[in-house]
C-alpha cells in the first residue's frame, strides 16, 4: 500500500509542478492545491499506514497509528486554506485590475 | 595616544558632517585646519623619542580570537610618513580654503572625504597588524575615489574615479591574499612578528607568491608601470586633492609598503629584480610620457609616476644591502638613504608645483601649455615658486632636488659593484637608464616653467585676464619652496631626525650591528656624479631647445594610449559578458525562476537520496492493499491528470475538488478521522471560494505552448514527482532516530486530559504552533479584506472605497430555489448543532476547534447561498474581523493564564466538576484555548467569503 501511495504522491507532485509552471493564474493555484495534497499524503505515509487504530484512546486498542503527522497535517490543511484563499483573491484582484490572469503579462522589468 | 591621532580626523569629519548648514558663513576649511596642525605638532615632538629608540606598541583589542587587534606603532619610517601626511594635509587644507569657493562648491563632502583619507592614511602607516593595515589601505582607495569624483557631474571625473578605484582595489585584494599567505606561513598578522620569522619562512613555497601579491598592491597604489594609467585620469580631482593624495601621500603608500616589508623580503633575488626593475622602467617611461603632455596637470602626473618609479627603484637597490654584511652592506644602503631623502624632496617640490598649476588654472581658466605663455610679468611670485620647484625637480643646485639626484646617481653607480646576481657588466644599464631619465626630467621641468611663464603672452586664448593670486593661495607653495631651499642648503636637518630613524626601520639587522651615519653635503670633488649632472644639464638644454624649435610641445601625441585601450576594452568586455550571462538566466519570467528552484531541489534532494550512504528505500512490511483504497487512488489520479487538459475553469476547479475528496476518503481509510473531517469541510469552502472568484472570468484559454517549452516543463515536473516518491520511500526506510510519537500516545491522557491524541497535540503539546497558525490565518483574511477594499488603481493614491449606499448595494448571488431555501433552514440548524458538538467532543473524540469552526462556517455559507448575504448579516450582525481579534485574544490570554500558576506559557490543566445539568464533566483550560481557535477560524472564513461575496 505504501508503495502505491508513494507513486500516487509522485503523480500528484508531477501534475502540481506542471500546473505551477503554467502562465494562467488559475492553473498555478490549482497546482499549489495539488502540491498540498501531495505533501499531506507524503507526511501520512512517512509514518507507515494502518499500523494501528485511529489515534483515539477511547478505542482501547493495542496500538494506534502515529498521531504526530496527523497533527501536522491538520495544521497544514488550515494554513493552506488561508494561503489559497489569499491566492484566489490575489488572482481575482489581478484580473479585475489588469484585465488578465496571465503571470507573464505582468512580469517586471527585464534587468 | 596613537589611536587618538588616527581617530582625530574621523572625529573632525563627523563634526563637519553634523554641522550641515550651520555657520554657513565660515569656510569649512578653517574648522578643519586645526586637526592636522595639532597632529603635525604632536608628531614633531615625537622626533627626539624616535631618534632615541623604539616608541613601543600600543594595543587596543578588536578581534583577539582571530589575532586582529588595533596595534599601532610609531617608528622612523612611520614618523616620516605621518609628518608628510599631517604637514602636507595642513598646507593643502589652507590652500583649499582659497581655492574652493564656499558659495559655489559643496564643501562639507569635500572636507569629510579629505579627513577620512587623512585618518585612513595615518592608520596605514601606523598599523602593525596586517588586517588593520589592509582595512585602512582600502579606505584610502575609497576616499580617493570619492575625491576624484568630487565634481561628479563631469563624465571624465567619474571615469577617472572608477579607473583609480578598480586598479587600486584590484591591487589591494592581491595584497590581501598576500597577507593571508604570510599569515598561513607565520600564524600571525603582526608585521613585527613576521619580521622575526622572515629567515624561517623564506624557503616555503608560498613565500615568493605572497611577495609578488604584496608587490601588486604596492605597484598599483604607487602607479608603477603598467598600472600607472589611473594616475593621469585621477587629475580630474580638484588640484588640492591632486597635490595631496596623488603626489604627496596616497601614491606613496606603495613605497611605504615596500619599505615596510623590506625586512621580510629583502635578500630575495626576486625582490631585488622586481622592485628595482619596475621602478627604473617606470622612471624612464614616465619621464618620456611627461614630455608629450600639453596639459600642465597631466605633465605633473607623468612626472609623479616617473619620480615614484625612481624612489621604488632606489628601494629595490637598497635591498641589495641584505646580500652582504658589514661595510659592504652599508655601501649599498646609500640607495635607501637617497630613497628616503628624495621621498621628502618630492613631496615638497611636487606639492609646490601642483599648487602653482592650481594657481595658473585658477587665474587663467586653462592648464593647456599651448594657450599659456608670458605670465612672468603678471604673476612674478607664482613664477618664483614655480622656478624653485621645477629646478629642484630638475636636480639643479642649490635646491634639495640636486642633492637627492646626486645620491641617486651614487646609488646606481654603486649597484655596479653588486657581484652576486649576474655579470657586473649588466648593471651598467642602471646608471645609463637613470642618466637618460634625468635628461628628460630636466627637459620637462624646463618646459613646464618656461612655457608657462615665458614665451608669447596670448591673452586672446584666455577666458579671463590673469593677475597675481591672492596671498592665501600663494602662502602654502611659498612655504614649500622655502623648505626646498632650506633642505637644499642644510640637508642634515633631515638626515639625523628623519632619515636615519627611517633607515633603522628598513634595515633593522644592519642598524643593530652598526648605527647608520648619514651626512649629506654638496661637494664631493670631481666625482662621476658631478660629470653625470653636468651632462644632464647640457643635454637637457639641447633637448629642450630642439623641442621648442620643432614646436613639439604643441603636438598632439597619439601614441602611449595602448594601455588605456587595454583597460577600456577589458572593462567593456567584462560588462558585456556579465550582461549577456545575466541575461541568459534573469529572463524576467517567473516560470523560469521557478524552474531553477525545482531543478535545484531535484538535483540536491534526489541526488543525495540516490548517492548518499545509509539511505534505504522502503521497509520489509507493508500495509495490505484493499479494493477501496485502489479505487480511491485511481480516481484521485485520474482527476489530477485530467486537470491540465480541462477546457473550462469550472471543470478544472471541480476536478481539483474531486482530488480533494479522494484525499479525504484516503484519510478515512488510513485512520485519520480528524483529517478527513477537516479536509472535507475545507474542500467545500474552497470550491465555493474558487467559484465565487472565477465565475466572472473569461473562458479558460487553451494554453498555446510550443512543444519546445513543454518538454522541459514536463521533464522538471516528472523529475520532481520522482524525487518526492523517493523521499516517501526513503522515509519509510530505516531511520537513524527513534520516533517521538509514542510519547504522545502514552501521555495524551495523563498530561493533556484528552483521549483524541491529535486534538491534544494541537491544543496542548503543540499549542504554540496552533496559536501562531490562527494568527497567520487572521493576517491572511485581513490581507484579503484590504485587497478587496483598497482599490489600488495605478497612479492613484490608496483610498478606502466608501461603502455603497444600501439601496443599490450589489447583491450576493442569491438563489430563488424554494427547495434549497427550505432545506437550508433545517440543514443550518443541524450543521450548527453538529459544529457545537464537534467543538466540545473534540478533546476525546474526532472534532475540535478547527473542525467545528469550519463546519459552522460551511453552515453560514449555505445560508448565504440560499438567502443572500444581506439576510445573513441582518440575522447575525457580527463583525467577523472583531471575531478574529477576540478569538486570537482568548487563545493568547489562555496561554498567559499559565503565568498566574507559575508554569510555562500555554501549559494546560484539567479537572472534573459536578455541573447541575451535565453531571460529572471534565473541564480543561484547553477547551478555552480551543474556543479561541473556534472563534477566530469562523471569523477568518466568514470574513473572506463575505468580503469577496460583497465585492461581486
JSON list of N, CA and C in Angstrom, two decimals, chain B residues 214-265:
[
{"chain": "B", "resi": 214, "resn": "UNK", "atom": "N", "xyz": [51.88, 41.01, -2.69]},
{"chain": "B", "resi": 214, "resn": "UNK", "atom": "CA", "xyz": [52.01, 42.25, -1.91]},
{"chain": "B", "resi": 214, "resn": "UNK", "atom": "C", "xyz": [52.59, 43.34, -2.80]},
{"chain": "B", "resi": 215, "resn": "UNK", "atom": "N", "xyz": [53.53, 42.97, -3.66]},
{"chain": "B", "resi": 215, "resn": "UNK", "atom": "CA", "xyz": [54.08, 43.97, -4.57]},
{"chain": "B", "resi": 215, "resn": "UNK", "atom": "C", "xyz": [53.02, 44.50, -5.53]},
{"chain": "B", "resi": 216, "resn": "UNK", "atom": "N", "xyz": [52.09, 43.62, -5.94]},
{"chain": "B", "resi": 216, "resn": "UNK", "atom": "CA", "xyz": [51.00, 44.09, -6.81]},
{"chain": "B", "resi": 216, "resn": "UNK", "atom": "C", "xyz": [50.23, 45.21, -6.12]},
{"chain": "B", "resi": 217, "resn": "UNK", "atom": "N", "xyz": [49.97, 45.02, -4.84]},
{"chain": "B", "resi": 217, "resn": "UNK", "atom": "CA", "xyz": [49.29, 46.08, -4.09]},
{"chain": "B", "resi": 217, "resn": "UNK", "atom": "C", "xyz": [50.10, 47.36, -4.10]},
{"chain": "B", "resi": 218, "resn": "UNK", "atom": "N", "xyz": [51.40, 47.22, -3.86]},
{"chain": "B", "resi": 218, "resn": "UNK", "atom": "CA", "xyz": [52.25, 48.41, -3.80]},
{"chain": "B", "resi": 218, "resn": "UNK", "atom": "C", "xyz": [52.34, 49.09, -5.17]},
{"chain": "B", "resi": 219, "resn": "UNK", "atom": "N", "xyz": [52.49, 48.29, -6.22]},
{"chain": "B", "resi": 219, "resn": "UNK", "atom": "CA", "xyz": [52.68, 48.88, -7.55]},
{"chain": "B", "resi": 219, "resn": "UNK", "atom": "C", "xyz": [51.42, 49.57, -8.05]},
{"chain": "B", "resi": 220, "resn": "UNK", "atom": "N", "xyz": [50.24, 48.97, -7.78]},
{"chain": "B", "resi": 220, "resn": "UNK", "atom": "CA", "xyz": [49.02, 49.64, -8.25]},
{"chain": "B", "resi": 220, "resn": "UNK", "atom": "C", "xyz": [48.82, 50.94, -7.49]},
{"chain": "B", "resi": 221, "resn": "UNK", "atom": "N", "xyz": [49.10, 50.92, -6.20]},
{"chain": "B", "resi": 221, "resn": "UNK", "atom": "CA", "xyz": [48.88, 52.12, -5.40]},
{"chain": "B", "resi": 221, "resn": "UNK", "atom": "C", "xyz": [49.87, 53.21, -5.80]},
{"chain": "B", "resi": 222, "resn": "UNK", "atom": "N", "xyz": [51.10, 52.83, -6.05]},
{"chain": "B", "resi": 222, "resn": "UNK", "atom": "CA", "xyz": [52.11, 53.82, -6.38]},
{"chain": "B", "resi": 222, "resn": "UNK", "atom": "C", "xyz": [52.23, 54.04, -7.88]},
{"chain": "B", "resi": 223, "resn": "UNK", "atom": "N", "xyz": [51.23, 53.65, -8.63]},
{"chain": "B", "resi": 223, "resn": "UNK", "atom": "CA", "xyz": [51.15, 53.95, -10.06]},
{"chain": "B", "resi": 223, "resn": "UNK", "atom": "C", "xyz": [52.41, 53.53, -10.81]},
{"chain": "B", "resi": 224, "resn": "UNK", "atom": "N", "xyz": [52.89, 52.30, -10.56]},
{"chain": "B", "resi": 224, "resn": "UNK", "atom": "CA", "xyz": [54.05, 51.81, -11.28]},
{"chain": "B", "resi": 224, "resn": "UNK", "atom": "C", "xyz": [53.62, 51.17, -12.60]},
{"chain": "B", "resi": 225, "resn": "UNK", "atom": "N", "xyz": [54.49, 51.27, -13.59]},
{"chain": "B", "resi": 225, "resn": "UNK", "atom": "CA", "xyz": [54.21, 50.68, -14.89]},
{"chain": "B", "resi": 225, "resn": "UNK", "atom": "C", "xyz": [53.92, 49.19, -14.72]},
{"chain": "B", "resi": 226, "resn": "UNK", "atom": "N", "xyz": [52.93, 48.59, -15.32]},
{"chain": "B", "resi": 226, "resn": "UNK", "atom": "CA", "xyz": [51.93, 49.17, -16.23]},
{"chain": "B", "resi": 226, "resn": "UNK", "atom": "C", "xyz": [50.62, 49.56, -15.54]},
{"chain": "B", "resi": 227, "resn": "UNK", "atom": "N", "xyz": [50.64, 49.74, -14.23]},
{"chain": "B", "resi": 227, "resn": "UNK", "atom": "CA", "xyz": [49.39, 50.08, -13.54]},
{"chain": "B", "resi": 227, "resn": "UNK", "atom": "C", "xyz": [49.23, 51.59, -13.37]},
{"chain": "B", "resi": 228, "resn": "UNK", "atom": "N", "xyz": [50.13, 52.34, -14.03]},
{"chain": "B", "resi": 228, "resn": "UNK", "atom": "CA", "xyz": [50.15, 53.79, -13.80]},
{"chain": "B", "resi": 228, "resn": "UNK", "atom": "C", "xyz": [48.97, 54.49, -14.44]},
{"chain": "B", "resi": 229, "resn": "UNK", "atom": "N", "xyz": [48.23, 53.81, -15.33]},
{"chain": "B", "resi": 229, "resn": "UNK", "atom": "CA", "xyz": [47.27, 54.53, -16.17]},
{"chain": "B", "resi": 229, "resn": "UNK", "atom": "C", "xyz": [46.17, 55.24, -15.39]},
{"chain": "B", "resi": 230, "resn": "UNK", "atom": "N", "xyz": [45.97, 54.87, -14.14]},
{"chain": "B", "resi": 230, "resn": "UNK", "atom": "CA", "xyz": [44.89, 55.55, -13.41]},
{"chain": "B", "resi": 230, "resn": "UNK", "atom": "C", "xyz": [45.29, 56.94, -12.97]},
{"chain": "B", "resi": 231, "resn": "UNK", "atom": "N", "xyz": [46.62, 57.17, -12.77]},
{"chain": "B", "resi": 231, "resn": "UNK", "atom": "CA", "xyz": [47.02, 58.44, -12.17]},
{"chain": "B", "resi": 231, "resn": "UNK", "atom": "C", "xyz": [46.73, 59.66, -13.06]},
{"chain": "B", "resi": 232, "resn": "UNK", "atom": "N", "xyz": [47.04, 59.63, -14.37]},
{"chain": "B", "resi": 232, "resn": "UNK", "atom": "CA", "xyz": [46.71, 60.80, -15.19]},
{"chain": "B", "resi": 232, "resn": "UNK", "atom": "C", "xyz": [45.21, 61.11, -15.18]},
{"chain": "B", "resi": 233, "resn": "UNK", "atom": "N", "xyz": [44.38, 60.06, -15.16]},
{"chain": "B", "resi": 233, "resn": "UNK", "atom": "CA", "xyz": [42.94, 60.31, -15.15]},
{"chain": "B", "resi": 233, "resn": "UNK", "atom": "C", "xyz": [42.45, 60.80, -13.79]},
{"chain": "B", "resi": 234, "resn": "UNK", "atom": "N", "xyz": [43.25, 60.51, -12.74]},
{"chain": "B", "resi": 234, "resn": "UNK", "atom": "CA", "xyz": [42.86, 60.98, -11.41]},
{"chain": "B", "resi": 234, "resn": "UNK", "atom": "C", "xyz": [43.04, 62.49, -11.30]},
{"chain": "B", "resi": 235, "resn": "UNK", "atom": "N", "xyz": [43.68, 63.09, -12.30]},
{"chain": "B", "resi": 235, "resn": "UNK", "atom": "CA", "xyz": [43.91, 64.54, -12.25]},
{"chain": "B", "resi": 235, "resn": "UNK", "atom": "C", "xyz": [42.62, 65.33, -12.42]},
{"chain": "B", "resi": 236, "resn": "UNK", "atom": "N", "xyz": [41.51, 64.63, -12.66]},
{"chain": "B", "resi": 236, "resn": "UNK", "atom": "CA", "xyz": [40.23, 65.31, -12.72]},
{"chain": "B", "resi": 236, "resn": "UNK", "atom": "C", "xyz": [39.81, 65.83, -11.34]},
{"chain": "B", "resi": 237, "resn": "UNK", "atom": "N", "xyz": [40.46, 65.35, -10.32]},
{"chain": "B", "resi": 237, "resn": "UNK", "atom": "CA", "xyz": [40.13, 65.81, -8.97]},
{"chain": "B", "resi": 237, "resn": "UNK", "atom": "C", "xyz": [40.52, 67.28, -8.83]},
{"chain": "B", "resi": 238, "resn": "UNK", "atom": "N", "xyz": [39.93, 67.99, -7.86]},
{"chain": "B", "resi": 238, "resn": "UNK", "atom": "CA", "xyz": [40.37, 69.36, -7.60]},
{"chain": "B", "resi": 238, "resn": "UNK", "atom": "C", "xyz": [41.87, 69.37, -7.29]},
{"chain": "B", "resi": 239, "resn": "UNK", "atom": "N", "xyz": [42.55, 70.43, -7.70]},
{"chain": "B", "resi": 239, "resn": "UNK", "atom": "CA", "xyz": [44.01, 70.46, -7.57]},
{"chain": "B", "resi": 239, "resn": "UNK", "atom": "C", "xyz": [44.54, 70.21, -6.16]},
{"chain": "B", "resi": 240, "resn": "UNK", "atom": "N", "xyz": [43.90, 70.73, -5.10]},
{"chain": "B", "resi": 240, "resn": "UNK", "atom": "CA", "xyz": [44.40, 70.40, -3.76]},
{"chain": "B", "resi": 240, "resn": "UNK", "atom": "C", "xyz": [44.45, 68.90, -3.53]},
{"chain": "B", "resi": 241, "resn": "UNK", "atom": "N", "xyz": [43.46, 68.19, -4.07]},
{"chain": "B", "resi": 241, "resn": "UNK", "atom": "CA", "xyz": [43.44, 66.74, -3.91]},
{"chain": "B", "resi": 241, "resn": "UNK", "atom": "C", "xyz": [44.60, 66.11, -4.66]},
{"chain": "B", "resi": 242, "resn": "UNK", "atom": "N", "xyz": [44.83, 66.59, -5.89]},
{"chain": "B", "resi": 242, "resn": "UNK", "atom": "CA", "xyz": [45.95, 66.05, -6.66]},
{"chain": "B", "resi": 242, "resn": "UNK", "atom": "C", "xyz": [47.26, 66.27, -5.93]},
{"chain": "B", "resi": 243, "resn": "UNK", "atom": "N", "xyz": [47.40, 67.46, -5.35]},
{"chain": "B", "resi": 243, "resn": "UNK", "atom": "CA", "xyz": [48.65, 67.77, -4.66]},
{"chain": "B", "resi": 243, "resn": "UNK", "atom": "C", "xyz": [48.82, 66.86, -3.45]},
{"chain": "B", "resi": 244, "resn": "UNK", "atom": "N", "xyz": [47.72, 66.57, -2.79]},
{"chain": "B", "resi": 244, "resn": "UNK", "atom": "CA", "xyz": [47.80, 65.86, -1.52]},
{"chain": "B", "resi": 244, "resn": "UNK", "atom": "C", "xyz": [47.84, 64.34, -1.73]},
{"chain": "B", "resi": 245, "resn": "UNK", "atom": "N", "xyz": [46.74, 63.81, -2.32]},
{"chain": "B", "resi": 245, "resn": "UNK", "atom": "CA", "xyz": [46.65, 62.36, -2.46]},
{"chain": "B", "resi": 245, "resn": "UNK", "atom": "C", "xyz": [47.56, 61.84, -3.56]},
{"chain": "B", "resi": 246, "resn": "UNK", "atom": "N", "xyz": [47.51, 62.49, -4.71]},
{"chain": "B", "resi": 246, "resn": "UNK", "atom": "CA", "xyz": [48.07, 61.87, -5.90]},
{"chain": "B", "resi": 246, "resn": "UNK", "atom": "C", "xyz": [49.47, 62.35, -6.20]},
{"chain": "B", "resi": 247, "resn": "UNK", "atom": "N", "xyz": [50.09, 62.99, -5.21]},
{"chain": "B", "resi": 247, "resn": "UNK", "atom": "CA", "xyz": [51.52, 63.23, -5.39]},
{"chain": "B", "resi": 247, "resn": "UNK", "atom": "C", "xyz": [52.26, 63.09, -4.06]},
{"chain": "B", "resi": 248, "resn": "UNK", "atom": "N", "xyz": [51.67, 63.59, -2.98]},
{"chain": "B", "resi": 248, "resn": "UNK", "atom": "CA", "xyz": [52.46, 63.62, -1.74]},
{"chain": "B", "resi": 248, "resn": "UNK", "atom": "C", "xyz": [52.24, 62.39, -0.87]},
{"chain": "B", "resi": 249, "resn": "UNK", "atom": "N", "xyz": [51.02, 61.89, -0.77]},
{"chain": "B", "resi": 249, "resn": "UNK", "atom": "CA", "xyz": [50.78, 60.88, 0.26]},
{"chain": "B", "resi": 249, "resn": "UNK", "atom": "C", "xyz": [50.30, 59.53, -0.26]},
{"chain": "B", "resi": 250, "resn": "UNK", "atom": "N", "xyz": [49.07, 59.51, -0.83]},
{"chain": "B", "resi": 250, "resn": "UNK", "atom": "CA", "xyz": [48.48, 58.20, -1.09]},
{"chain": "B", "resi": 250, "resn": "UNK", "atom": "C", "xyz": [49.34, 57.37, -2.04]},
{"chain": "B", "resi": 251, "resn": "UNK", "atom": "N", "xyz": [49.80, 57.99, -3.11]},
{"chain": "B", "resi": 251, "resn": "UNK", "atom": "CA", "xyz": [50.59, 57.22, -4.06]},
{"chain": "B", "resi": 251, "resn": "UNK", "atom": "C", "xyz": [51.90, 56.75, -3.44]},
{"chain": "B", "resi": 252, "resn": "UNK", "atom": "N", "xyz": [52.26, 57.36, -2.30]},
{"chain": "B", "resi": 252, "resn": "UNK", "atom": "CA", "xyz": [53.50, 56.91, -1.64]},
{"chain": "B", "resi": 252, "resn": "UNK", "atom": "C", "xyz": [53.22, 55.75, -0.69]},
{"chain": "B", "resi": 253, "resn": "UNK", "atom": "N", "xyz": [51.94, 55.41, -0.51]},
{"chain": "B", "resi": 253, "resn": "UNK", "atom": "CA", "xyz": [51.63, 54.28, 0.35]},
{"chain": "B", "resi": 253, "resn": "UNK", "atom": "C", "xyz": [52.28, 53.01, -0.18]},
{"chain": "B", "resi": 254, "resn": "UNK", "atom": "N", "xyz": [52.36, 52.89, -1.52]},
{"chain": "B", "resi": 254, "resn": "UNK", "atom": "CA", "xyz": [53.02, 51.72, -2.11]},
{"chain": "B", "resi": 254, "resn": "UNK", "atom": "C", "xyz": [54.49, 51.68, -1.73]},
{"chain": "B", "resi": 255, "resn": "UNK", "atom": "N", "xyz": [55.13, 52.85, -1.77]},
{"chain": "B", "resi": 255, "resn": "UNK", "atom": "CA", "xyz": [56.54, 52.93, -1.36]},
{"chain": "B", "resi": 255, "resn": "UNK", "atom": "C", "xyz": [56.67, 52.53, 0.11]},
{"chain": "B", "resi": 256, "resn": "UNK", "atom": "N", "xyz": [55.71, 53.03, 0.90]},
{"chain": "B", "resi": 256, "resn": "UNK", "atom": "CA", "xyz": [55.74, 52.68, 2.32]},
{"chain": "B", "resi": 256, "resn": "UNK", "atom": "C", "xyz": [55.67, 51.17, 2.51]},
{"chain": "B", "resi": 257, "resn": "UNK", "atom": "N", "xyz": [54.76, 50.55, 1.74]},
{"chain": "B", "resi": 257, "resn": "UNK", "atom": "CA", "xyz": [54.58, 49.11, 1.89]},
{"chain": "B", "resi": 257, "resn": "UNK", "atom": "C", "xyz": [55.86, 48.36, 1.54]},
{"chain": "B", "resi": 258, "resn": "UNK", "atom": "N", "xyz": [56.50, 48.80, 0.43]},
{"chain": "B", "resi": 258, "resn": "UNK", "atom": "CA", "xyz": [57.75, 48.14, 0.02]},
{"chain": "B", "resi": 258, "resn": "UNK", "atom": "C", "xyz": [58.81, 48.32, 1.10]},
{"chain": "B", "resi": 259, "resn": "UNK", "atom": "N", "xyz": [58.90, 49.56, 1.64]},
{"chain": "B", "resi": 259, "resn": "UNK", "atom": "CA", "xyz": [59.90, 49.80, 2.67]},
{"chain": "B", "resi": 259, "resn": "UNK", "atom": "C", "xyz": [59.58, 48.98, 3.92]},
{"chain": "B", "resi": 260, "resn": "UNK", "atom": "N", "xyz": [58.29, 48.90, 4.25]},
{"chain": "B", "resi": 260, "resn": "UNK", "atom": "CA", "xyz": [57.85, 48.21, 5.45]},
{"chain": "B", "resi": 260, "resn": "UNK", "atom": "C", "xyz": [58.17, 46.72, 5.37]},
{"chain": "B", "resi": 261, "resn": "UNK", "atom": "N", "xyz": [58.05, 46.16, 4.15]},
{"chain": "B", "resi": 261, "resn": "UNK", "atom": "CA", "xyz": [58.26, 44.73, 4.01]},
{"chain": "B", "resi": 261, "resn": "UNK", "atom": "C", "xyz": [59.70, 44.39, 3.61]},
{"chain": "B", "resi": 262, "resn": "UNK", "atom": "N", "xyz": [60.53, 45.43, 3.47]},
{"chain": "B", "resi": 262, "resn": "UNK", "atom": "CA", "xyz": [61.94, 45.15, 3.14]},
{"chain": "B", "resi": 262, "resn": "UNK", "atom": "C", "xyz": [62.58, 44.19, 4.13]},
{"chain": "B", "resi": 263, "resn": "UNK", "atom": "N", "xyz": [62.35, 44.37, 5.45]},
{"chain": "B", "resi": 263, "resn": "UNK", "atom": "CA", "xyz": [63.00, 43.44, 6.38]},
{"chain": "B", "resi": 263, "resn": "UNK", "atom": "C", "xyz": [62.57, 42.00, 6.16]},
{"chain": "B", "resi": 264, "resn": "UNK", "atom": "N", "xyz": [61.40, 41.78, 5.57]},
{"chain": "B", "resi": 264, "resn": "UNK", "atom": "CA", "xyz": [60.93, 40.42, 5.35]},
{"chain": "B", "resi": 264, "resn": "UNK", "atom": "C", "xyz": [61.51, 39.86, 4.04]},
{"chain": "B", "resi": 265, "resn": "UNK", "atom": "N", "xyz": [61.40, 40.68, 2.97]},
{"chain": "B", "resi": 265, "resn": "UNK", "atom": "CA", "xyz": [61.69, 40.13, 1.65]},
{"chain": "B", "resi": 265, "resn": "UNK", "atom": "C", "xyz": [63.06, 40.50, 1.11]}
]
